[in-house]
Coordinates of C-alpha atoms in Angstrom, one line a residue:
Chain A
M10 CA -56.3 20.5 -42.4
N11 CA -57.5 23.2 -40.0
A12 CA -59.4 24.7 -42.8
V13 CA -61.9 21.8 -42.9
V14 CA -62.1 20.7 -39.3
G15 CA -65.6 21.2 -37.9
R16 CA -67.3 21.5 -41.3
G17 CA -69.7 18.6 -40.8
K18 CA -69.2 14.9 -41.0
C19 CA -67.4 14.9 -44.3
A20 CA -64.6 17.0 -43.0
K21 CA -64.3 14.8 -39.9
A22 CA -64.0 11.8 -42.2
A23 CA -61.1 13.6 -44.0
V24 CA -59.3 14.1 -40.8
G25 CA -59.7 10.5 -39.9
A26 CA -57.9 9.4 -43.0
S27 CA -54.4 9.5 -41.4
K28 CA -55.5 7.4 -38.5
M29 CA -56.6 4.6 -40.7
V30 CA -53.3 4.3 -42.5
Q31 CA -51.7 2.1 -40.0
A32 CA -54.6 -0.3 -39.8
A33 CA -54.5 -0.8 -43.5
E34 CA -50.7 -1.0 -43.9
H35 CA -50.5 -4.8 -44.2
K36 CA -53.4 -5.3 -46.5
G37 CA -53.2 -5.0 -50.2
C38 CA -53.0 -7.4 -53.0
R39 CA -52.8 -10.7 -51.3
T40 CA -51.3 -12.6 -54.3
S41 CA -48.2 -10.5 -54.8
S42 CA -46.3 -11.0 -51.6
N43 CA -44.7 -14.3 -52.2
S44 CA -43.3 -14.3 -55.7
G45 CA -41.6 -10.9 -55.7
Q46 CA -43.2 -10.3 -59.1
A47 CA -46.3 -8.5 -60.2
S48 CA -48.4 -11.6 -59.9
C49 CA -51.9 -10.3 -59.8
G50 CA -51.3 -7.4 -62.1
S51 CA -52.6 -6.4 -65.4
R52 CA -50.9 -9.4 -67.0
A53 CA -52.0 -11.9 -64.5
G54 CA -53.9 -15.0 -65.7
Q55 CA -56.2 -17.4 -64.0
A56 CA -53.4 -19.4 -62.3
D57 CA -52.0 -16.3 -60.5
L58 CA -55.2 -15.1 -58.9
P59 CA -57.6 -16.2 -56.2
T60 CA -60.7 -17.5 -57.8
E61 CA -63.0 -14.7 -56.6
I62 CA -60.6 -12.0 -57.9
W63 CA -60.2 -13.8 -61.2
E64 CA -64.0 -14.0 -61.7
K65 CA -64.1 -10.2 -61.2
V66 CA -61.3 -9.3 -63.6
K67 CA -61.3 -12.0 -66.3
S68 CA -63.7 -10.2 -68.6
H69 CA -62.9 -6.6 -67.6
P70 CA -60.8 -5.0 -70.3
C71 CA -59.4 -2.4 -68.0
Y72 CA -58.5 -4.6 -65.1
S73 CA -56.9 -7.5 -67.2
E74 CA -54.5 -6.8 -70.0
E75 CA -55.3 -10.2 -71.5
A76 CA -59.0 -9.6 -71.4
H77 CA -58.7 -6.3 -73.2
H78 CA -57.9 -8.1 -76.4
H79 CA -61.2 -9.9 -76.2
Y80 CA -63.8 -7.9 -74.2
A81 CA -65.2 -4.5 -74.8
R82 CA -66.5 -1.8 -72.4
M83 CA -68.8 1.2 -72.7
H84 CA -68.9 4.5 -70.9
V85 CA -72.2 6.3 -70.4
A86 CA -71.9 10.0 -70.1
V87 CA -74.5 10.6 -67.4
A88 CA -72.2 12.6 -65.1
P89 CA -71.5 16.1 -66.5
A90 CA -70.8 17.9 -63.2
C91 CA -67.4 17.9 -61.6
N92 CA -66.3 19.1 -58.1
I93 CA -62.6 19.7 -58.7
Q94 CA -60.5 21.5 -61.3
C95 CA -57.5 19.8 -62.8
N96 CA -54.8 21.6 -64.8
Y97 CA -54.8 18.9 -67.4
C98 CA -58.6 19.1 -68.1
N99 CA -60.6 21.6 -70.0
R100 CA -64.2 20.7 -70.0
K101 CA -65.2 23.2 -72.7
Y102 CA -63.5 21.4 -75.6
D103 CA -65.2 18.7 -77.4
C104 CA -64.8 17.0 -80.7
A105 CA -66.6 13.9 -82.0
N106 CA -63.4 12.5 -83.5
E107 CA -61.2 13.0 -80.5
S108 CA -60.3 10.6 -77.7
R109 CA -59.1 11.7 -74.3
P110 CA -60.6 11.6 -70.9
G111 CA -63.3 14.1 -69.9
V112 CA -64.6 14.5 -73.4
V113 CA -68.1 13.5 -74.7
S114 CA -70.3 14.5 -77.6
E115 CA -73.6 14.3 -75.8
K116 CA -74.7 13.7 -72.2
L117 CA -77.3 11.2 -71.4
T118 CA -80.1 10.8 -68.9
P119 CA -80.1 7.5 -66.9
E120 CA -83.0 6.3 -69.1
Q121 CA -81.2 7.0 -72.3
A122 CA -78.0 5.4 -70.9
V123 CA -79.9 2.1 -70.2
K124 CA -81.3 2.1 -73.7
K125 CA -77.8 2.7 -75.1
A126 CA -76.4 -0.1 -72.9
L127 CA -78.9 -2.6 -74.2
A128 CA -78.3 -1.5 -77.8
V129 CA -74.6 -2.0 -77.4
A130 CA -75.0 -5.3 -75.6
A131 CA -77.1 -6.6 -78.4
T132 CA -74.7 -5.4 -81.1
I133 CA -71.4 -6.1 -79.4
P134 CA -71.8 -9.4 -77.4
Q135 CA -68.3 -9.1 -76.0
M136 CA -69.3 -5.8 -74.2
T137 CA -69.1 -7.0 -70.6
V138 CA -68.5 -3.8 -68.6
L139 CA -70.4 -0.5 -68.3
G140 CA -68.6 2.3 -66.6
I141 CA -69.5 5.8 -65.6
A142 CA -66.4 8.0 -66.0
G143 CA -67.8 11.5 -66.4
P144 CA -67.3 13.6 -68.4
G145 CA -67.3 15.2 -64.9
D146 CA -67.2 13.1 -61.8
P147 CA -69.7 10.3 -61.2
L148 CA -69.9 11.1 -57.5
A149 CA -70.5 14.7 -58.1
N150 CA -73.7 13.5 -59.9
P151 CA -74.7 10.8 -57.5
E152 CA -78.4 10.7 -58.4
K153 CA -77.8 10.2 -62.1
T154 CA -75.0 7.8 -61.5
F155 CA -76.7 5.5 -59.1
K156 CA -80.0 5.7 -61.0
T157 CA -78.2 4.5 -64.1
F158 CA -76.5 1.6 -62.2
E159 CA -79.9 0.6 -60.8
L160 CA -81.6 0.6 -64.2
V161 CA -78.7 -1.3 -65.9
A162 CA -78.5 -3.9 -63.2
K163 CA -82.2 -4.6 -63.6
A164 CA -82.2 -4.6 -67.4
A165 CA -78.9 -6.4 -68.1
P166 CA -77.8 -8.3 -65.0
D167 CA -74.7 -9.9 -66.7
I168 CA -73.0 -6.5 -67.3
K169 CA -70.4 -5.6 -64.8
L170 CA -70.6 -2.1 -63.4
C171 CA -67.7 0.2 -62.6
L172 CA -67.0 3.9 -62.0
S173 CA -64.1 6.2 -62.2
T174 CA -63.8 9.1 -59.7
N175 CA -61.5 11.8 -58.5
G176 CA -62.2 10.5 -55.0
L177 CA -63.3 13.8 -53.3
S178 CA -66.8 12.6 -52.6
L179 CA -65.9 8.9 -52.4
P180 CA -66.0 8.4 -48.6
D181 CA -69.6 9.6 -48.6
Y182 CA -70.7 7.1 -51.2
V183 CA -68.8 3.9 -50.4
D184 CA -71.8 2.2 -48.9
V185 CA -74.1 3.2 -51.8
I186 CA -71.4 1.9 -54.2
A187 CA -71.3 -1.4 -52.4
K188 CA -75.1 -1.7 -52.5
S189 CA -75.2 -0.9 -56.2
K190 CA -73.3 -4.0 -57.2
V191 CA -70.4 -1.9 -58.5
D192 CA -67.5 -4.4 -58.7
H193 CA -64.7 -2.0 -59.7
V194 CA -63.8 1.6 -58.8
T195 CA -61.0 3.6 -60.3
I196 CA -59.7 6.6 -58.3
T197 CA -57.4 9.1 -60.0
I198 CA -54.7 9.9 -57.5
N199 CA -51.9 12.1 -58.8
M200 CA -50.2 13.0 -55.5
I201 CA -50.2 12.5 -51.7
D202 CA -48.1 15.6 -51.0
P203 CA -50.2 18.8 -51.0
E204 CA -47.2 20.8 -52.2
I205 CA -47.3 18.8 -55.4
G206 CA -51.1 18.7 -55.4
A207 CA -51.3 22.5 -55.4
K208 CA -49.5 22.5 -58.8
I209 CA -52.0 20.1 -60.3
Y210 CA -55.3 21.3 -58.8
P211 CA -56.2 25.0 -58.7
W212 CA -59.3 24.4 -56.6
I213 CA -61.8 21.9 -55.3
F214 CA -65.5 22.4 -54.2
F215 CA -66.1 20.7 -50.9
N216 CA -68.6 21.1 -48.1
H217 CA -70.3 24.0 -49.9
R218 CA -67.2 26.1 -50.4
R219 CA -64.2 26.4 -52.7
Y220 CA -60.8 25.5 -51.4
T221 CA -57.6 26.5 -53.2
G222 CA -53.9 25.9 -53.0
L223 CA -52.5 23.6 -50.2
D224 CA -55.9 23.4 -48.4
A225 CA -57.5 22.0 -51.6
A226 CA -54.8 19.5 -52.2
R227 CA -54.7 18.3 -48.6
V228 CA -58.4 17.7 -48.4
L229 CA -58.4 15.9 -51.8
A230 CA -55.5 13.6 -50.9
D231 CA -57.0 12.7 -47.5
R232 CA -60.4 12.0 -49.0
Q233 CA -58.9 9.9 -51.9
L234 CA -56.9 7.7 -49.6
L235 CA -59.7 7.3 -47.1
G236 CA -62.1 6.3 -49.9
L237 CA -59.6 3.8 -51.2
E238 CA -59.3 2.2 -47.7
M239 CA -63.0 2.1 -47.2
L240 CA -63.5 0.3 -50.6
S241 CA -60.7 -2.1 -49.9
E242 CA -62.4 -3.0 -46.6
R243 CA -65.6 -3.8 -48.4
G244 CA -63.8 -6.0 -50.9
I245 CA -64.4 -3.7 -53.9
L246 CA -61.6 -4.0 -56.4
C247 CA -59.8 -0.6 -56.8
K248 CA -57.6 0.6 -59.6
V249 CA -55.6 3.8 -59.1
N250 CA -55.0 6.1 -62.1
S251 CA -52.2 8.6 -62.0
V252 CA -51.3 11.1 -64.6
M253 CA -47.5 11.4 -65.1
I254 CA -46.6 15.0 -65.3
P255 CA -42.8 15.5 -65.9
H256 CA -41.1 17.7 -63.3
I257 CA -44.3 18.0 -61.2
N258 CA -45.2 14.5 -60.0
D259 CA -43.1 12.1 -61.9
G260 CA -40.7 11.2 -59.1
H261 CA -43.4 11.5 -56.5
L262 CA -45.6 8.8 -58.2
V263 CA -43.3 6.1 -56.6
E264 CA -44.5 7.4 -53.2
V265 CA -48.1 7.5 -54.4
N266 CA -47.6 3.9 -55.6
K267 CA -46.5 2.8 -52.1
A268 CA -49.4 4.7 -50.5
V269 CA -52.1 3.2 -52.6
K270 CA -50.6 -0.3 -52.5
S271 CA -50.6 -0.2 -48.7
R272 CA -54.3 0.7 -48.8
G273 CA -55.3 -2.3 -50.8
A274 CA -55.3 -1.0 -54.4
F275 CA -55.4 -3.9 -56.9
L276 CA -53.8 -2.1 -59.8
H277 CA -51.9 1.1 -60.6
N278 CA -52.3 2.7 -64.0
I279 CA -49.7 5.4 -64.6
M280 CA -50.8 7.4 -67.7
P281 CA -48.8 10.0 -69.7
L282 CA -50.1 13.5 -69.6
I283 CA -51.9 14.5 -72.8
S284 CA -51.0 18.1 -73.4
A285 CA -51.5 20.2 -76.5
P286 CA -52.1 23.9 -76.4
E287 CA -55.2 23.8 -78.6
Y288 CA -57.2 22.0 -75.9
G289 CA -56.9 25.1 -73.7
T290 CA -55.8 23.3 -70.5
V291 CA -53.6 25.1 -68.1
F292 CA -50.8 22.6 -68.7
G293 CA -51.3 22.8 -72.5
L294 CA -51.2 26.6 -72.5
N295 CA -48.1 26.9 -70.3
G296 CA -46.0 24.5 -72.3
Q297 CA -46.0 21.6 -69.8
R298 CA -44.8 18.6 -71.8
G299 CA -45.9 15.0 -71.4
P300 CA -43.4 12.1 -70.8
T301 CA -41.5 10.2 -73.5
A302 CA -42.1 6.5 -74.0
Q303 CA -39.0 5.6 -72.1
E304 CA -39.6 8.0 -69.2
L305 CA -43.1 6.4 -68.8
K306 CA -41.7 2.9 -69.0
A307 CA -38.9 3.6 -66.5
L308 CA -41.5 4.9 -63.9
Q309 CA -43.8 2.0 -64.5
D310 CA -40.9 -0.4 -64.1
A311 CA -39.8 1.3 -60.9
C312 CA -43.3 0.9 -59.4
E313 CA -43.8 -2.6 -60.6
G314 CA -41.8 -4.3 -57.9
E315 CA -44.2 -2.5 -55.5
M316 CA -47.4 -3.3 -57.3
N317 CA -49.2 -4.5 -60.3
M318 CA -49.1 -2.0 -63.2
M319 CA -51.6 -1.4 -65.9
R320 CA -50.0 -0.6 -69.2
H321 CA -52.8 -1.0 -71.7
C322 CA -54.8 2.0 -70.8
R323 CA -56.1 4.0 -73.9
Q324 CA -57.1 7.1 -72.0
C325 CA -60.5 6.9 -73.6
R326 CA -63.4 9.2 -73.8
A327 CA -66.2 9.3 -71.2
D328 CA -68.6 8.0 -73.8
A329 CA -66.3 5.4 -75.5
V330 CA -67.8 2.2 -76.8
G331 CA -66.0 -1.0 -77.9
L332 CA -62.6 -2.7 -77.4
L333 CA -60.0 -0.5 -75.7
G334 CA -58.1 0.1 -78.9
E335 CA -61.3 1.2 -80.8
D336 CA -64.1 3.6 -80.3
R337 CA -67.5 2.8 -81.8
S338 CA -69.4 5.6 -79.9
A339 CA -70.4 7.2 -83.2
E340 CA -72.6 4.1 -84.0
F341 CA -74.5 4.7 -80.8
T342 CA -75.5 8.3 -80.7
T343 CA -78.8 9.0 -78.9
D344 CA -80.6 9.6 -82.1
R345 CA -79.6 6.2 -83.5
V346 CA -80.1 4.3 -80.2
M347 CA -83.6 5.6 -79.8
K348 CA -84.6 4.3 -83.2
M349 CA -83.1 0.9 -82.6
D350 CA -85.3 -2.1 -81.9
V351 CA -83.2 -3.6 -79.2
K352 CA -83.4 -7.2 -78.1
Y353 CA -81.3 -8.1 -75.2
D354 CA -80.4 -11.8 -75.5
L355 CA -78.6 -13.2 -72.5
E356 CA -78.2 -16.7 -74.1
M357 CA -76.6 -15.3 -77.2
R358 CA -74.2 -13.2 -75.2
K359 CA -73.2 -16.1 -73.1
A360 CA -72.6 -18.4 -76.0
Y361 CA -70.4 -15.7 -77.6
Q362 CA -68.4 -15.2 -74.5
D363 CA -67.9 -18.9 -74.1
R364 CA -66.3 -19.0 -77.6
V365 CA -64.1 -16.1 -76.5
E366 CA -62.9 -18.1 -73.5
D367 CA -62.0 -21.1 -75.7
E368 CA -60.0 -18.8 -77.9
R369 CA -58.2 -17.4 -74.9
A370 CA -57.3 -20.8 -73.6
A371 CA -55.9 -21.9 -77.0
K372 CA -53.8 -18.7 -77.2
A373 CA -52.4 -19.2 -73.7
A374 CA -51.4 -22.8 -74.5
A375 CA -49.6 -21.8 -77.7
S376 CA -47.5 -19.1 -76.0
K377 CA -46.6 -21.5 -73.2
E378 CA -45.3 -24.0 -75.6
E379 CA -43.1 -21.5 -77.5
L380 CA -41.9 -20.1 -74.2
G381 CA -40.8 -23.6 -73.2
E382 CA -38.5 -23.7 -76.2
L383 CA -37.0 -20.3 -75.3
A384 CA -36.1 -21.6 -71.8
G385 CA -32.9 -23.3 -73.0
A386 CA -31.5 -20.0 -74.3
A387 CA -29.2 -17.9 -72.2
S388 CA -28.7 -14.2 -73.1
E389 CA -28.6 -10.8 -71.4
I390 CA -30.3 -9.2 -74.3
S391 CA -33.7 -7.6 -73.7
L392 CA -35.4 -5.6 -76.4
L393 CA -38.7 -4.1 -77.4
V394 CA -40.9 -5.1 -80.4
A395 CA -44.0 -3.5 -81.8
V396 CA -47.0 -5.5 -83.0
A397 CA -49.9 -4.4 -85.3
T398 CA -53.1 -6.2 -84.3
K399 CA -56.8 -5.8 -84.7
G400 CA -57.4 -8.0 -81.7
S401 CA -57.9 -11.7 -80.8
G402 CA -54.2 -11.9 -80.0
L403 CA -53.2 -12.1 -83.7
I404 CA -50.8 -10.3 -86.0
N405 CA -53.6 -9.3 -88.3
E406 CA -53.2 -5.6 -89.1
H407 CA -51.5 -4.0 -92.2
F408 CA -48.7 -1.7 -91.3
G409 CA -50.3 1.2 -93.1
H410 CA -53.7 0.7 -91.4
A411 CA -52.4 0.4 -87.9
R412 CA -53.8 3.1 -85.6
E413 CA -51.6 1.8 -82.7
F414 CA -48.9 -0.7 -82.0
Q415 CA -48.7 -3.0 -79.0
V416 CA -45.2 -3.0 -77.5
Y417 CA -43.6 -6.0 -75.9
E418 CA -40.4 -6.4 -74.0
L419 CA -38.6 -9.6 -74.9
S420 CA -35.9 -11.5 -72.9
T421 CA -35.1 -15.1 -72.2
S422 CA -37.6 -15.0 -69.3
G423 CA -40.4 -14.4 -71.8
T424 CA -42.6 -11.5 -73.1
K425 CA -43.8 -8.6 -71.1
F426 CA -46.4 -6.1 -72.3
V427 CA -45.0 -2.6 -72.1
G428 CA -47.8 -0.5 -73.6
H429 CA -49.3 0.7 -76.8
R430 CA -48.3 3.5 -79.0
R431 CA -50.9 5.5 -80.9
V432 CA -49.7 6.7 -84.2
D433 CA -52.9 8.2 -85.7
V434 CA -52.5 11.7 -84.4
Y435 CA -54.0 14.8 -86.0
C436 CA -50.8 16.4 -87.0
Q437 CA -50.3 14.2 -90.1
G438 CA -52.6 16.7 -91.8
G439 CA -52.9 16.3 -95.6
D440 CA -49.2 15.8 -96.2
G441 CA -49.7 12.1 -96.8
E442 CA -47.6 9.0 -96.4
K443 CA -44.3 10.5 -95.6
D444 CA -45.5 12.4 -92.5
R445 CA -47.5 9.4 -91.4
L446 CA -44.4 7.2 -91.7
S447 CA -42.2 9.5 -89.7
T448 CA -45.0 9.7 -87.0
I449 CA -45.0 5.9 -86.8
I450 CA -41.2 5.7 -86.6
R451 CA -41.1 8.3 -83.8
G452 CA -43.8 6.3 -82.0
I453 CA -41.9 3.0 -82.1
N454 CA -38.4 4.3 -82.3
D455 CA -37.3 2.3 -79.2
C456 CA -38.3 -1.0 -80.8
H457 CA -36.0 -3.4 -82.7
A458 CA -38.7 -4.9 -84.8
V459 CA -42.3 -4.3 -85.9
F460 CA -44.7 -7.3 -86.6
V461 CA -47.3 -6.7 -89.2
A462 CA -49.7 -8.8 -91.4
K463 CA -48.5 -6.9 -94.5
I464 CA -46.3 -4.0 -95.4
G465 CA -45.5 -2.1 -98.6
G466 CA -42.0 -1.8 -100.1
S467 CA -41.4 1.9 -99.4
P468 CA -42.2 1.8 -95.6
K469 CA -40.3 -1.4 -95.4
S470 CA -37.1 0.2 -96.6
N471 CA -37.6 3.3 -94.5
L472 CA -38.0 1.2 -91.4
I473 CA -34.9 -0.7 -92.1
K474 CA -33.1 2.6 -92.6
A475 CA -34.3 3.7 -89.2
G476 CA -33.0 0.5 -87.7
I477 CA -36.4 -1.2 -87.1
E478 CA -36.8 -4.6 -88.6
P479 CA -40.1 -5.1 -90.4
V480 CA -41.4 -8.7 -89.8
D481 CA -44.3 -10.0 -91.9
Q482 CA -43.6 -13.7 -92.0
Y483 CA -45.9 -14.3 -89.0
A484 CA -49.0 -12.8 -90.6
H485 CA -52.2 -13.9 -89.0
E486 CA -50.5 -15.9 -86.3
L487 CA -50.7 -15.5 -82.6
F488 CA -48.4 -12.7 -81.6
E489 CA -47.0 -13.9 -78.3
K490 CA -45.9 -17.1 -79.9
S491 CA -44.6 -15.3 -82.9
V492 CA -42.5 -12.7 -81.1
I493 CA -40.9 -15.4 -79.0
S494 CA -40.1 -17.4 -82.1
W495 CA -38.6 -14.3 -83.8
F496 CA -36.6 -13.5 -80.6
R497 CA -35.1 -17.0 -80.6
S498 CA -33.9 -16.5 -84.2
Y499 CA -32.7 -13.0 -83.3
L500 CA -30.5 -14.4 -80.5
D501 CA -29.2 -17.1 -82.9
R502 CA -28.3 -14.4 -85.5
V503 CA -26.5 -12.4 -82.8
K504 CA -24.7 -15.5 -81.6
S505 CA -23.5 -16.4 -85.1
G506 CA -22.3 -12.9 -85.7
E507 CA -24.8 -12.4 -88.5
I508 CA -26.1 -9.3 -86.8
Q509 CA -24.9 -7.1 -84.0
H510 CA -27.2 -6.2 -81.1
V511 CA -27.4 -2.4 -80.6
K512 CA -29.5 -0.4 -78.2
R513 CA -32.4 1.7 -79.5
G514 CA -33.2 5.3 -78.6
D515 CA -36.4 6.8 -77.1
A516 CA -39.8 7.1 -78.6
S517 CA -42.5 9.8 -78.3
I518 CA -46.0 9.4 -76.9
R519 CA -48.9 11.2 -78.4
Q520 CA -49.4 14.7 -77.1
K521 CA -52.5 15.2 -79.1
A522 CA -55.8 13.5 -78.9
V523 CA -56.2 10.5 -81.3
I524 CA -58.8 10.3 -84.0
S525 CA -61.5 7.7 -83.6
A526 CA -62.0 4.7 -85.8
A527 CA -62.4 5.7 -89.4
Chain B
M26 CA -78.0 41.2 -56.1
P27 CA -79.1 38.2 -58.1
F28 CA -76.6 36.2 -60.1
K29 CA -76.9 35.3 -63.8
I30 CA -75.2 32.7 -65.9
I31 CA -73.4 33.9 -69.1
A32 CA -74.9 31.4 -71.6
S33 CA -72.0 31.6 -74.1
Q34 CA -69.6 30.4 -71.4
C35 CA -71.8 27.8 -69.7
T36 CA -70.7 24.3 -70.4
S37 CA -74.0 23.0 -69.3
C38 CA -72.3 20.7 -66.8
S39 CA -75.2 21.0 -64.3
A40 CA -72.8 21.4 -61.3
C41 CA -74.7 24.5 -60.0
E42 CA -78.2 23.2 -60.3
P43 CA -78.5 20.9 -57.3
L44 CA -76.4 23.2 -55.1
C45 CA -78.8 26.2 -55.3
P46 CA -80.6 26.4 -51.9
N47 CA -83.4 28.3 -53.6
V48 CA -83.9 26.0 -56.5
A49 CA -83.5 29.0 -58.7
I50 CA -81.4 27.2 -61.4
S51 CA -82.8 25.2 -64.3
E52 CA -81.7 24.2 -67.8
K53 CA -83.0 26.1 -70.8
A54 CA -81.9 25.6 -74.4
G55 CA -78.6 24.0 -73.7
S56 CA -77.5 26.4 -70.9
F57 CA -78.4 26.8 -67.3
V58 CA -80.3 29.9 -66.1
I59 CA -80.9 31.5 -62.8
E60 CA -84.4 32.9 -62.0
P61 CA -83.5 36.3 -60.6
A62 CA -86.5 36.6 -58.3
K63 CA -85.5 33.4 -56.4
C64 CA -81.7 34.2 -56.1
T65 CA -80.6 35.2 -52.7
E66 CA -76.8 35.0 -53.4
C67 CA -76.9 32.1 -50.8
I68 CA -77.0 34.7 -48.0
G69 CA -78.2 32.9 -44.9
Y70 CA -77.4 29.5 -46.4
F71 CA -73.7 29.4 -47.2
D72 CA -70.5 31.6 -47.0
E73 CA -70.1 31.6 -50.8
P74 CA -72.6 31.8 -53.6
Q75 CA -72.8 28.1 -54.5
C76 CA -73.1 28.5 -58.3
V77 CA -70.0 30.7 -58.4
A78 CA -67.9 28.4 -56.2
A79 CA -68.8 25.3 -58.2
C80 CA -68.7 26.6 -61.7
P81 CA -65.8 25.2 -63.7
V82 CA -65.6 28.3 -66.0
D83 CA -64.5 31.4 -64.1
N84 CA -66.6 34.6 -64.5
T85 CA -69.6 32.7 -65.8
C86 CA -71.9 33.1 -62.8
V87 CA -71.8 36.8 -62.3
V88 CA -73.9 39.6 -60.6
D89 CA -76.6 40.6 -63.1
T90 CA -76.1 44.4 -63.3
S91 CA -78.6 44.8 -66.2
L92 CA -81.5 44.6 -63.7
A93 CA -83.4 47.8 -63.2
R94 CA -82.1 48.4 -59.7
Y95 CA -78.6 48.8 -61.0
Q96 CA -79.5 51.4 -63.6
A97 CA -79.1 55.1 -62.8
P98 CA -82.5 56.7 -62.3
A99 CA -83.7 58.6 -65.4

C-alpha cells in the first residue's frame, strides 16, 4: 500500500477502500436473506425479485439465466487499450472463428459502433443489451466508451447499456457511469489476497507508472472492491466475474465470493480458465490447466449458499453478437454494416419482445405444472442430464448438430441449471464422427441422460455403451417439463428394480476456444 | 533518446497514445508510431516513459538507436 500513498487522488481512494468495508457489510442482495436459497440469482424469476431489479434483469441475457434463452446481446469493440496484464490473456492472438474473452476481429470507432448497434437491432429484434467488454478495458478507453454509450442511448433508447471492466479505473468513473444510463457493470475479480493476485497479474499501469508483484495486486484488489461498493451505493447492478484457476485461486474464490457479496454484488459468475498453449498466454505456455466440470460445479455450489451464481456464461468474444450460445458477429463486419440501409423500428422491436414475454410465461406455467406432479415423489437421487437446444426453451437440436449442451441437475425438489458444455472444439480436426463423438461424451460424461430432437443409430449405441441414456421421445417439447417427466419415470424404474442408479464420473470443460456458428 | 515502436509487435491497442505528454504518438497503417522530434522520454513529466510502462507487449517501445546521434562518426 505504501507504494501508492500520496500519488494523487486515485491512490488515496485506493487506501480508503478498507475503511468502507464495514459500512457496506450489511448491504447486498436484499432478496436472498430470508429464504436461505439463491433467490435473486441467475435463475430467479419475476416472483423472486423486487420489481425494480426484475425490470433491470428480465431481458438481460447475462444477468438472467432464463432471459438468455430468449434475448440477445452485442458487444462493440471500441476499447482496445488495457491497463493491466493478466496471465490468462494474450492480446496478440485473434481468429475470426474463435470465441473467448479479449478477442475481436476489428476494432470500431464510436460512430461505427452505433451504426452496427442499429443494424443489429433492426436484424435481431431480441437484441436488448449492448455491452462494451474490450478487447481491452472499457475504462482504460474512457472517451471512446462513454462516447459510444452517449450515441447509442440517443439513437436507440430501448437498448440497455452495460460494461465489463477489470476495475482498476472504476472508482474514477463511477459517476460518469451513473450519468451514462449504464444499468449493469461487470467487474472481473479473481482475488482479494495480493499473494494470490501476484500469481495472476504480472503488472498493472496505474497513476502513470507500472506496478508489479504484490504492490500491483494490492492496488488492483483495493480499487476493484472500492469500485464495487461505489456502484452498489448508486444502485447500479453489479456482476462479479472470477476466473477459476486450479491450485492458484480455486479455494480462495469462496473468500472472494464473501467479499463481493458483502459489498452488494448482485451475481457471481465463476468461469473456468481457458488455457491452451497455442494462444500464447502465460498460463497456456506453462501448462496451467483449467478445472474439470465437477471441480467447477463444486466451487459454484460452495458459493451458492452465500450468493447468486451465474452458470450460463459463454465466455464470449468482445465483439460477439446474438444469443449467448451463438455468435453472429460475422454477419455484422464493418464492411457489411456500412453498406446496410438500417431502419430502427422501435414499435417492431417492442411487438417482438412482447411475443417473447408471452412465450416465457407459457413455458414457466408448463414447468410449474410438471413440478407439481413430482412433488409427491420422495427420493435421495440427484443426477445430471444434458439437453440439446437451439433456444426458446425447447428440445429442438439434433444430437449431431449440437455445439453445446445445457446441463441440469434433477432431484425431487426440481431442476437446477448447472451450466453448459461446449463440444465443438477445434481438436476434432478432420478425423470425423468418431472423434466428435468422443469429444461430446467427454463433455457430458457426468450426465445420466442426454435429451435431443433426433439422434442417429451409431451415436445412440455408443452413448448407451458409455452409460448415458439418449432420450429423443420429447423432441420439440419444452425441456424443463420434459426432463422432470423423464426423471419421474427414472425414479419409477429404479423403484421397480428395472434399472439400478449408479453415480457418474467427471466431465471435461473445453480448454480450447470454440468455433463460431457455422 | 527518443523511443520508437516496433511495428511488427504493436497490437495497435492504442494504450500509449493518450498517455504521451508530448502528443508524439499517432496511428499509421495499423500500427502506432512515435514522432522522434517530439519524444522527450517523459523526462520532466513522469518517472517512467509512459509508452513503455503501458505497452502490453514487452520490448515493443524501445530506444531508437538507428538515429544519427547513435551512429559512430565516420
